[in-house]
Short mmCIF file of C-alpha atoms in Angstrom, two decimals:
data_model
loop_
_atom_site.label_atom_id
_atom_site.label_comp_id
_atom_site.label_asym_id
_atom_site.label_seq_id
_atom_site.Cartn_x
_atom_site.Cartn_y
_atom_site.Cartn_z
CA UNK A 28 0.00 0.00 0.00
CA UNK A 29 2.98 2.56 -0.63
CA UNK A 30 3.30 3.01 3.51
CA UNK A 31 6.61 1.93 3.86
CA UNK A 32 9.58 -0.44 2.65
CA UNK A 33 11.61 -3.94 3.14
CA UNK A 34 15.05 -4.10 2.08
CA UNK A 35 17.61 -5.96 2.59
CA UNK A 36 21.72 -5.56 4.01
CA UNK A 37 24.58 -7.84 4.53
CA UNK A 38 25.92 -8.64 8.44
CA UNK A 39 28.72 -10.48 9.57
CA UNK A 40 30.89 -9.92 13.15
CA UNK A 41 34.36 -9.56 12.46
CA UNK A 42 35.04 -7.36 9.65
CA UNK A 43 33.69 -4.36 7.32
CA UNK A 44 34.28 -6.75 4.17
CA UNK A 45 31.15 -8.34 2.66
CA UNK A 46 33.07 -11.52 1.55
CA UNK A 47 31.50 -13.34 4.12
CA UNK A 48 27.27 -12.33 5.07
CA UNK A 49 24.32 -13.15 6.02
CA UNK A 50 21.70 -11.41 4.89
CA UNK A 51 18.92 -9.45 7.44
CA UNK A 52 15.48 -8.10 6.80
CA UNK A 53 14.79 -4.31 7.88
CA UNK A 54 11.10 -2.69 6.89
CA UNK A 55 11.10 1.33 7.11
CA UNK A 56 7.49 3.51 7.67
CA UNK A 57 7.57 6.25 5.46
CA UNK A 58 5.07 8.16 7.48
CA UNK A 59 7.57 8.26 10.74
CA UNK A 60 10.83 7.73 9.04
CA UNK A 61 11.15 4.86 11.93
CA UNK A 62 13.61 2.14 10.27
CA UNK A 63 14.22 -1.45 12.05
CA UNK A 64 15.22 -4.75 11.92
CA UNK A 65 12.58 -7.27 11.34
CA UNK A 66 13.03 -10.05 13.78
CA UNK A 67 12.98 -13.51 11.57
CA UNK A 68 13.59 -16.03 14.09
CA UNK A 69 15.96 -17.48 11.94
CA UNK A 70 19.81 -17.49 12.42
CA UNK A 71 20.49 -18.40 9.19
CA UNK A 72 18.89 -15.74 7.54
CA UNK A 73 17.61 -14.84 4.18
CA UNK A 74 19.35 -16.08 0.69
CA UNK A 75 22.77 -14.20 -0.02
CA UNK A 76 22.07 -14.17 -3.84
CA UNK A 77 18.45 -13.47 -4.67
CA UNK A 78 15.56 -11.08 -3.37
CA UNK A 79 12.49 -13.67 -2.39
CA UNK A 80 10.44 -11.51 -0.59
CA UNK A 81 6.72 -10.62 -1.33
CA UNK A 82 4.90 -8.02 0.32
CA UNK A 83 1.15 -9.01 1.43
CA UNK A 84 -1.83 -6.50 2.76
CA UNK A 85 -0.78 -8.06 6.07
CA UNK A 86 2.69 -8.48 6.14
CA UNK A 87 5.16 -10.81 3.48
CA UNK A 88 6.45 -14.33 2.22
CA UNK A 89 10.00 -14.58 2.21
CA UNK A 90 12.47 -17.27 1.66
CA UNK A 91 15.02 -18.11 4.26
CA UNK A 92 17.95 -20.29 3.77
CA UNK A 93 18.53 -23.71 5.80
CA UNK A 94 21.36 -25.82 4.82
CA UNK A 95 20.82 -27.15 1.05
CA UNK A 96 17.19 -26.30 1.30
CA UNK A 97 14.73 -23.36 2.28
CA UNK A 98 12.29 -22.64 4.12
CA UNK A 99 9.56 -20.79 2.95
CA UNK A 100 7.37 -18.45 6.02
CA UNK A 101 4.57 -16.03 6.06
CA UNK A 102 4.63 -13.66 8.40
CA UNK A 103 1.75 -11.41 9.61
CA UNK A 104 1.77 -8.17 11.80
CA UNK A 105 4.07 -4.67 11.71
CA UNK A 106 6.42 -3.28 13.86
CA UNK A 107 8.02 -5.46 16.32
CA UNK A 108 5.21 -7.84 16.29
CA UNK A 109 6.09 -10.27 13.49
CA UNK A 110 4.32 -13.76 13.93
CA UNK A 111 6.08 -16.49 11.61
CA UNK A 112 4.53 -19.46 10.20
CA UNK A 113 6.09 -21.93 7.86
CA UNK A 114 4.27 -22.71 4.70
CA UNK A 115 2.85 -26.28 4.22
CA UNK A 116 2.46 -28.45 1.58
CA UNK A 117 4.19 -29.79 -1.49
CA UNK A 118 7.65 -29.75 -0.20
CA UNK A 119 8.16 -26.06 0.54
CA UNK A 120 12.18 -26.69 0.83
CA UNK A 121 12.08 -27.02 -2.45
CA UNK A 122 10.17 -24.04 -3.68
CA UNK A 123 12.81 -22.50 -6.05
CA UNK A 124 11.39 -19.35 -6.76
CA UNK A 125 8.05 -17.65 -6.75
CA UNK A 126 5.50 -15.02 -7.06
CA UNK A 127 2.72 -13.61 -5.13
CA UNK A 128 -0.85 -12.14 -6.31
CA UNK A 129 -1.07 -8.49 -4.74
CA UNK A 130 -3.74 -9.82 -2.07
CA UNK A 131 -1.70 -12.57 -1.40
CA UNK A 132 -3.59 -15.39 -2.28
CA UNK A 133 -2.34 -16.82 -5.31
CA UNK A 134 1.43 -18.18 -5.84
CA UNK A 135 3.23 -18.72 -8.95
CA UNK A 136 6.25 -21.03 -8.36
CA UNK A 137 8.61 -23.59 -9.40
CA UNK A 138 9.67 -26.38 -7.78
CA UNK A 139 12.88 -28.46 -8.52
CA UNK A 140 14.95 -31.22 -6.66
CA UNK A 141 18.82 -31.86 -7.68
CA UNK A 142 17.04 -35.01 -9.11
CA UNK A 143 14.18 -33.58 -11.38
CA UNK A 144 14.49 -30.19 -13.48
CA UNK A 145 11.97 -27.49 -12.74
CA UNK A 146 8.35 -27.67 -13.04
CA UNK A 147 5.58 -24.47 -13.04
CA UNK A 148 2.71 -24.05 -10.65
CA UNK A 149 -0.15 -22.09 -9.46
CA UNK A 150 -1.77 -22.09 -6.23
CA UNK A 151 -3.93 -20.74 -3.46
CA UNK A 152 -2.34 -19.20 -0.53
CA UNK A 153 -4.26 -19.27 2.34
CA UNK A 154 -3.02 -18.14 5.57
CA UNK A 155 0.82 -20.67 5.64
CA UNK A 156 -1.03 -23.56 3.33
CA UNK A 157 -0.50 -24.41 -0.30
CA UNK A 158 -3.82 -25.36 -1.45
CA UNK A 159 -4.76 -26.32 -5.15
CA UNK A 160 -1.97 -26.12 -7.17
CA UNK A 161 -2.04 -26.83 -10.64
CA UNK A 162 0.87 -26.98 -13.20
CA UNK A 163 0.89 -24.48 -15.24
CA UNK A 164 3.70 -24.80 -18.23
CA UNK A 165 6.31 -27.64 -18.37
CA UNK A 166 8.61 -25.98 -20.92
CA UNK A 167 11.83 -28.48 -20.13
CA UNK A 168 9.74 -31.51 -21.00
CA UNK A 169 12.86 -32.83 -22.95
CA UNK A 170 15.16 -33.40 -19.72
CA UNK A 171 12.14 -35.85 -18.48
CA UNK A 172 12.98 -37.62 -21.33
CA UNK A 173 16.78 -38.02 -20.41
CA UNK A 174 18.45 -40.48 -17.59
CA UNK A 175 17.98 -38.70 -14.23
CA UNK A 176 20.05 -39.54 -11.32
CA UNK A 177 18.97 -40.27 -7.86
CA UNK A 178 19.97 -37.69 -5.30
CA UNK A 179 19.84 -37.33 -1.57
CA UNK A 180 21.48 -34.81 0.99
CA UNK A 181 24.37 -36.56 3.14
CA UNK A 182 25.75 -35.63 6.27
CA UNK A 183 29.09 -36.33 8.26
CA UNK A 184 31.43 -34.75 10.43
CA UNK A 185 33.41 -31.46 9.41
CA UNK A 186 36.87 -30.41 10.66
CA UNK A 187 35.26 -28.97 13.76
CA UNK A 188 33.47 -31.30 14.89
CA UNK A 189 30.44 -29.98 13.42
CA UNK A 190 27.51 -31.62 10.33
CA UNK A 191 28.91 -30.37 7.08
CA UNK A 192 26.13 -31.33 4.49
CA UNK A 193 26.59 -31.75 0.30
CA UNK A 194 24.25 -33.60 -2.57
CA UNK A 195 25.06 -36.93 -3.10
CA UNK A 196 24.24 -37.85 -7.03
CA UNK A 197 23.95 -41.69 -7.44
CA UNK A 198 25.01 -43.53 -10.98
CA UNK A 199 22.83 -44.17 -13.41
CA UNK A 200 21.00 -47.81 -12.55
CA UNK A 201 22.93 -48.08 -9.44
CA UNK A 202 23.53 -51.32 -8.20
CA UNK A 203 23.70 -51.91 -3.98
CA UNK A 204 26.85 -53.38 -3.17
CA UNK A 205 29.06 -52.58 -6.15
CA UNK A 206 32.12 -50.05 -6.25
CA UNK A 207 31.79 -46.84 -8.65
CA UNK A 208 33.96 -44.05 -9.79
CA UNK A 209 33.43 -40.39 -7.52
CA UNK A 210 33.49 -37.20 -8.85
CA UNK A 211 34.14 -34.74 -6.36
CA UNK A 212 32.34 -30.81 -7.87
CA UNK A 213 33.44 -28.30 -5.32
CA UNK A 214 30.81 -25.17 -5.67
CA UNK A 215 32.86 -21.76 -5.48
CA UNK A 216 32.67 -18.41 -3.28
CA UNK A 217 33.31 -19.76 -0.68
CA UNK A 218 30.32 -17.86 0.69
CA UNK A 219 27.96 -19.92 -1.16
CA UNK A 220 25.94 -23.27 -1.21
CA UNK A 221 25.15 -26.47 -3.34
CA UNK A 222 21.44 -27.01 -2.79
CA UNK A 223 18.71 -29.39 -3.46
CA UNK A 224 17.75 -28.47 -7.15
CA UNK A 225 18.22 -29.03 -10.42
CA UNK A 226 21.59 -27.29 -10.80
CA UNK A 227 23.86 -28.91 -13.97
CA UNK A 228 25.46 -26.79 -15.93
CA UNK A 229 28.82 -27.30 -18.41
CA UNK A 230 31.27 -27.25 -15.84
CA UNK A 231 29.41 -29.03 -13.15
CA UNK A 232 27.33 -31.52 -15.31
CA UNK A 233 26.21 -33.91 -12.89
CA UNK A 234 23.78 -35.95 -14.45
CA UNK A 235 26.17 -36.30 -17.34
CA UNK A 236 28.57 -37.73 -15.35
CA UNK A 237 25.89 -40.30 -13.61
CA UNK A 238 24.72 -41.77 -16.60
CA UNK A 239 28.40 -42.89 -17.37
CA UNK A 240 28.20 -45.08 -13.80
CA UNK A 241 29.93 -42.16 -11.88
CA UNK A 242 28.81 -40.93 -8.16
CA UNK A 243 29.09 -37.10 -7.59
CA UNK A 244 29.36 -35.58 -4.17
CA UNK A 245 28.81 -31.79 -3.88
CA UNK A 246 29.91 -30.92 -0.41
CA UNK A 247 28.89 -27.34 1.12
CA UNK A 248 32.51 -27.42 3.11
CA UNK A 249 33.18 -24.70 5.84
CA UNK A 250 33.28 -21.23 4.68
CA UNK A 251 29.78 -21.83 2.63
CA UNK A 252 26.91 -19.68 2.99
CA UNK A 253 23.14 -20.97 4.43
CA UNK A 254 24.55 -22.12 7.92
CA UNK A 255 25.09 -19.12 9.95
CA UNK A 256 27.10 -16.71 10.17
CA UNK A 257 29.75 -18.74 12.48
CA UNK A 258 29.98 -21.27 10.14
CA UNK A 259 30.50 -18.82 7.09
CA UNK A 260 33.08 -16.62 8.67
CA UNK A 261 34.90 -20.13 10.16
CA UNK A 262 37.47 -20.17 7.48
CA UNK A 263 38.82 -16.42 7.38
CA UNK A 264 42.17 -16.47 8.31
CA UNK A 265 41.96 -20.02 7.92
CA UNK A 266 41.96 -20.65 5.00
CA UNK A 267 41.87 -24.22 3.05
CA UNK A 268 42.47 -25.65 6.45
CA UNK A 269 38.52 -26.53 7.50
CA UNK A 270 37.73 -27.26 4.04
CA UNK A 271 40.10 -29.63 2.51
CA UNK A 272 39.29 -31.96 5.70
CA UNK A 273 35.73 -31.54 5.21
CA UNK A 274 35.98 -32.22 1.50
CA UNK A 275 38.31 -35.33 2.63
CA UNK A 276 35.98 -36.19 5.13
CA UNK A 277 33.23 -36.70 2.91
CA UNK A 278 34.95 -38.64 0.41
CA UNK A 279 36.12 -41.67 3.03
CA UNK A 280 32.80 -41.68 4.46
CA UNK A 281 31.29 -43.24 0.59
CA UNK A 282 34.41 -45.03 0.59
CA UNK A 283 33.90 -46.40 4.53
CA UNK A 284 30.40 -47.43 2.95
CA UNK A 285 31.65 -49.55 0.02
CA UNK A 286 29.80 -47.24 -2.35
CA UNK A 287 33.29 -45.95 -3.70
CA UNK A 288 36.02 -47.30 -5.52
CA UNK A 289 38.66 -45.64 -3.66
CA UNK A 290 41.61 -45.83 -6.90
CA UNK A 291 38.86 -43.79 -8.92
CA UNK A 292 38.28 -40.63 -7.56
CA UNK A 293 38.03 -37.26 -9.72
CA UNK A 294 37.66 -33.41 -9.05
CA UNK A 295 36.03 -30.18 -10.72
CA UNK A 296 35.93 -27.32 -9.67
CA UNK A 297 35.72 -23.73 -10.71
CA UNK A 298 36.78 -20.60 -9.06
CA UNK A 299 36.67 -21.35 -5.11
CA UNK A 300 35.52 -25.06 -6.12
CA UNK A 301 39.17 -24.96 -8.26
CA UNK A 302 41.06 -23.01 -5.46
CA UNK A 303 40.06 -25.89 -2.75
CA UNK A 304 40.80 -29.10 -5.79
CA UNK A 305 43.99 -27.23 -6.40
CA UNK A 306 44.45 -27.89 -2.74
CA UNK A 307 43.47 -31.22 -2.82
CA UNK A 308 45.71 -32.37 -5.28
CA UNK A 309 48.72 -30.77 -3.29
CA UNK A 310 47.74 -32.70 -0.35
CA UNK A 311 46.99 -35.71 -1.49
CA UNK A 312 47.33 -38.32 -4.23
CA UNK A 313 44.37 -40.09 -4.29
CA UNK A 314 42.94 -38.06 -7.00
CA UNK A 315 43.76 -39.36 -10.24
CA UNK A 316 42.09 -36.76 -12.52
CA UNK A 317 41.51 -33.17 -12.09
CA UNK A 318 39.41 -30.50 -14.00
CA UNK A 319 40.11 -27.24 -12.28
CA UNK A 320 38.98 -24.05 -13.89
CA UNK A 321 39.97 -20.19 -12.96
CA UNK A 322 41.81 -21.02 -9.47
CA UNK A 323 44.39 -19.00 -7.74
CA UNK A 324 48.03 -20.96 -7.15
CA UNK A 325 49.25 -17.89 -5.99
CA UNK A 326 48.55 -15.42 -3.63
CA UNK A 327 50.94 -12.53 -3.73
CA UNK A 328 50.34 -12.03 -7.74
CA UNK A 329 46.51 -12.62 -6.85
CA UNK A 330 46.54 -9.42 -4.38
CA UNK A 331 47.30 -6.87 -7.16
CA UNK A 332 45.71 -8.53 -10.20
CA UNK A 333 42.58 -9.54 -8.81
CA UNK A 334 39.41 -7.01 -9.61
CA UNK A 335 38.96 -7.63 -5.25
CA UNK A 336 41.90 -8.72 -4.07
CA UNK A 337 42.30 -6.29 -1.12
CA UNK A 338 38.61 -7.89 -0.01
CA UNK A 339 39.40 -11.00 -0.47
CA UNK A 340 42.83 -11.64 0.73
CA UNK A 341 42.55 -9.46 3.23
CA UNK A 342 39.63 -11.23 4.88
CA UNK A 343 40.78 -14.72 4.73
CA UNK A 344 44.48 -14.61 4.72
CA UNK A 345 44.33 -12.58 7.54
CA UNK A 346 45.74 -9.36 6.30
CA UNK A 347 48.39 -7.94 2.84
CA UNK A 348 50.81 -9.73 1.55
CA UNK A 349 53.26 -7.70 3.35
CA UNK A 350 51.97 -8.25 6.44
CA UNK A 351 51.31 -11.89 6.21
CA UNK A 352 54.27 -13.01 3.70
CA UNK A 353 55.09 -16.37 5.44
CA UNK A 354 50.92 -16.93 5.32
CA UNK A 355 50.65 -16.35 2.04
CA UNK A 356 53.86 -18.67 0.75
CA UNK A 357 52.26 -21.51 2.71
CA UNK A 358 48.99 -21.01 1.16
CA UNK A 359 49.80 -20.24 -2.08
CA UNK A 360 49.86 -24.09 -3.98
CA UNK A 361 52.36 -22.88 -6.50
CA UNK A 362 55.31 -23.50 -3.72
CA UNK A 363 54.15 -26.51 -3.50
CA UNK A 364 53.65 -27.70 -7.18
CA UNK A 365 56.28 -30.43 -7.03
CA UNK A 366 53.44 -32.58 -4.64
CA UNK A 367 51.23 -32.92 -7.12
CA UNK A 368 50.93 -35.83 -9.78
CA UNK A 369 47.23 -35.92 -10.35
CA UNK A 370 46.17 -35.57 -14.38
CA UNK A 371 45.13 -31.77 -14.46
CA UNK A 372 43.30 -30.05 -17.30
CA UNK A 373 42.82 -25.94 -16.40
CA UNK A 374 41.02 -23.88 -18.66
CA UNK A 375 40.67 -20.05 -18.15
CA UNK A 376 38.98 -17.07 -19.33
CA UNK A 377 41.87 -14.82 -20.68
CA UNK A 378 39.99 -11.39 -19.45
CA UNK A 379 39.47 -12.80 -16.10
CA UNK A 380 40.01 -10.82 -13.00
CA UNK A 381 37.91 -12.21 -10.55
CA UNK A 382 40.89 -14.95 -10.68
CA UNK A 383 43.55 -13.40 -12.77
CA UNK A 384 43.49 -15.11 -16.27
CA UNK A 385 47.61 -15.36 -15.04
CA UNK A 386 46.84 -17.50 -12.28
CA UNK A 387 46.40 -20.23 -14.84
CA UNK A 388 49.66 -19.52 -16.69
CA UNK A 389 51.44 -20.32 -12.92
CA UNK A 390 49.43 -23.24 -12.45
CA UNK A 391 49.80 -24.63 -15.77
CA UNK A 392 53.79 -23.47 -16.13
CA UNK A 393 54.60 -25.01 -12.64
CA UNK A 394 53.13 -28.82 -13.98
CA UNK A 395 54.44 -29.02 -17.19
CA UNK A 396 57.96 -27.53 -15.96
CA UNK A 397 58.02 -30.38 -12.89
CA UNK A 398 56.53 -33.21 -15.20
CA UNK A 399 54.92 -35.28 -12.52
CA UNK A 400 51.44 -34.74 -13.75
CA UNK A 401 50.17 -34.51 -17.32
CA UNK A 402 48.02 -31.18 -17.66
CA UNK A 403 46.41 -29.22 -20.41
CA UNK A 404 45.97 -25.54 -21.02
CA UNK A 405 42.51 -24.51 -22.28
CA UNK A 406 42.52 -20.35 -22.79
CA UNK A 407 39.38 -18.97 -23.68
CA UNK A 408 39.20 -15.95 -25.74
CA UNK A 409 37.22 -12.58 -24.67
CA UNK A 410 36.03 -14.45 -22.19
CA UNK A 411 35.55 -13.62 -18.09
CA UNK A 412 34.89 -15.22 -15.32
CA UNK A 413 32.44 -17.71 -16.46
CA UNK A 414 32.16 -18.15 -20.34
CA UNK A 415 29.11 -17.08 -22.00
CA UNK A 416 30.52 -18.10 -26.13
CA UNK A 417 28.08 -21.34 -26.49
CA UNK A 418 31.31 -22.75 -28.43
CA UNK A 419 33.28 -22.11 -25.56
CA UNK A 420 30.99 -24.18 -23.24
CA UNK A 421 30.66 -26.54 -25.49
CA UNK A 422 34.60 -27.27 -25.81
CA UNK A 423 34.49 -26.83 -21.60
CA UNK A 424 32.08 -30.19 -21.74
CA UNK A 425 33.67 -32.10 -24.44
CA UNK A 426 37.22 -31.55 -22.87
CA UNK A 427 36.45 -32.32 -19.32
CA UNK A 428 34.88 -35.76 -20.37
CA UNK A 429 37.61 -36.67 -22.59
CA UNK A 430 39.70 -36.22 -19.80
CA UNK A 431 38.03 -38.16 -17.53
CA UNK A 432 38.02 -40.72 -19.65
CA UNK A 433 41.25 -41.13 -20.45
CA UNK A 434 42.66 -40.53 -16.80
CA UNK A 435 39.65 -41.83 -14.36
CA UNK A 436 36.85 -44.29 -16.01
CA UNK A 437 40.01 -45.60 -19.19
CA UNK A 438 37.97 -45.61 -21.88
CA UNK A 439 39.77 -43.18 -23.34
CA UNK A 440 40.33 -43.94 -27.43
CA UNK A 441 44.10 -42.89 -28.41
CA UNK A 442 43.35 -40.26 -31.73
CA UNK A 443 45.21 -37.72 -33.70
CA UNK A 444 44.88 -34.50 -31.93
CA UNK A 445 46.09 -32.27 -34.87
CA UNK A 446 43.55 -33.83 -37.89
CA UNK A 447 40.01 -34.26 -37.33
CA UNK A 448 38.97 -37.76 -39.44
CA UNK A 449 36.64 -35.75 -41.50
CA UNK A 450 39.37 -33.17 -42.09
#
């Protein structure tokens, strides 16, 4: 009714960097210019990345983060007299996005697991329950059509101690009691989160890798967003050391459970996700194939060549360069390049500067110069951060499953690289 105003701002504890948030709900009345916090109950907070909040003639719905799912609540009242109730029916934690009728009684949404793609409804909203819904469009009715993994949230215990939680992605007619291949996908930020829904995309292409008999396991390691603000701001100044455990962590528990074949174990990641894989395959060996795009090997170049450096390494190295030098030599991988003899293909956007495009040069220079692991250097032209040429997303795809082939699932097919057959 044009009385007043939500919005939204970023909190954390410990520093004026936004790096690491959670995000808090404020409402201001224009009439008294009176401005305040709205009190959500909810210590994980709203979502970091999107604005799902609808205003209602008697309050809102917003969407609050919990883990690798939501939860959806309606709350009623003004002021500081906000009463919350959770909305019911058809699996609200998985209500991926919506839209609300001005009186607040009809919902456009979709809904989405990491297991099924996205599907369009309409419904009645009355008071917190989802009442008649009806789909309204199913406009991906191709994917349907396509092999589908089965997918479930897993839990185990973190580097603290504490439930660190990812999306487990079973292979394609999975059989109980057999072995398979694990690919590790590490999501980036860190401040972010793997959740339950339909998420595959060409450098994270889950499903694809399921229907060739593969597990994936997308862990949401310390550091990631939608747990708190403890658990988000856990890794500054500590860098890689709560989340390589975690990650680790995660993989021996399949293995404990004789779900994975412990001599096939793979990694992607991109950005953060590359940044903690890079770290993987410096501590360990175990990997035996690597796809790790746009990741920082080291952090002294990264500080001046990075678009937010100061931010960034500031926050979770602890402080500059300067003032954290022997920090930043042990952190930075590239010192220890000589560790690692997992197969590594990089590929890199060569107008990158959220992780300078040179970052990849040092990465890729150190392996081929030591000759312990084989590695491949994939620049991408005019391209940033994440590639938006379809060709170049295409090539992203094709190479990363070649290389797995050859170097994790062998059934790789020795060809001439420099003459296409039909050339």
């Amino acid at each position: 009714d044009s009385s007043g105003l939500y919005f939204t701002n970023y909190y954390n504890s410990t520093s004026s960097y936004t790096m690491c948030a959670v995000v808090k709900l404020f409402h201001y009345t224009l009439a008294t210019g009176d401005c305040r916090e709205v009190d959500l109950n909810w210590d994980r907070y709203a979502p970091m990345f999107r604005d799902l909040l609808r205003p209602t003639p008697t309050g809102f719905v917003i969407q609050l983060v919990d883990g690798a799912r939501y939860k959806w609540a309606r709350f009623t009242g003004s002021g500081g007299a906000w009463k919350r109730d959770w909305l019911q029916g058809d699996a609200p934690g998985n209500i991926q996005s919506f839209d609300l009728s001005r009186d607040g009684n009809t919902m456009g949404y979709s809904h989405s697991t990491a297991a099924q793609p996205p599907r369009f409804y309409l419904a009645r909203l009355k008071g917190n329950q989802i009442l008649k819904k009806q789909e309204v469009m199913d406009i991906q009715s191709p994917l349907f059509k396509k092999p589908l993994a089965r997918t479930e949230i897993r839990t185990w215990k973190g580097a603290l101690g504490e439930t660190v939680e990812g999306i487990l992605y079973y292979p394609y007619n999975y059989q109980a009691g057999k072995t398979y291949p694990l690919v590790v996908m590490i999501h980036g930020g860190p401040n972010a989160a793997d959740m339950d829904r339909f998420d595959d995309d060409f450098f994270t292409p889950g499903h694809l890798y399921c229907e060739r008999g593969v597990f994936i396991l997308k862990p949401n390691y310390h550091g990631s967003s939608n747990y708190g603000i403890a658990f988000g701001e856990s890794i500054a100044g500590r860098y890689y050391e709560y989340e390589i455990p975690d990650i680790e962590a995660g993989v021996d528990m399949l293995i404990s459970e004789g779900k994975v074949d412990k001599e096939q174990l793979g990694v992607i990641g991109h950005s953060n996700g590359s940044i903690l894989g890079i770290g993987l395959i410096v501590h360990s060996n175990r990997f035996k194939a690597a796809v790790l795009s746009a990741g920082d090997v080291n952090w002294t170049s990264d500080y001046g060549n990075c678009s937010f450096g100061v931010a960034f390494d500031n926050y979770y190295m602890g402080g500059a360069p300067w003032q954290k030098l022997d920090e930043y030599i042990k952190k930075s991988p590239l010192f220890q390049m000589e560790k690692v003899t997992t197969p590594t293909l990089i590929w890199h956007g060569d107008k990158d500067r959220a992780v300078p495009y040179s970052q990849g040069w040092e990465f890729y220079r150190a392996l081929q110069v030591i000759g312990k692991a084989p590695v491949r250097f994939i620049s991408l032209p005019g391209e940033e951060h994440v590639p938006k040429v379809l060709a170049h997303q295409r090539r992203v795809l094709k190479e990363q499953i070649a290389w797995f082939e050859k170097y994790l699932f062998n059934a790789y097919t020795p060809g001439n690289e420099s003459l296409k057959k039909e050339s």
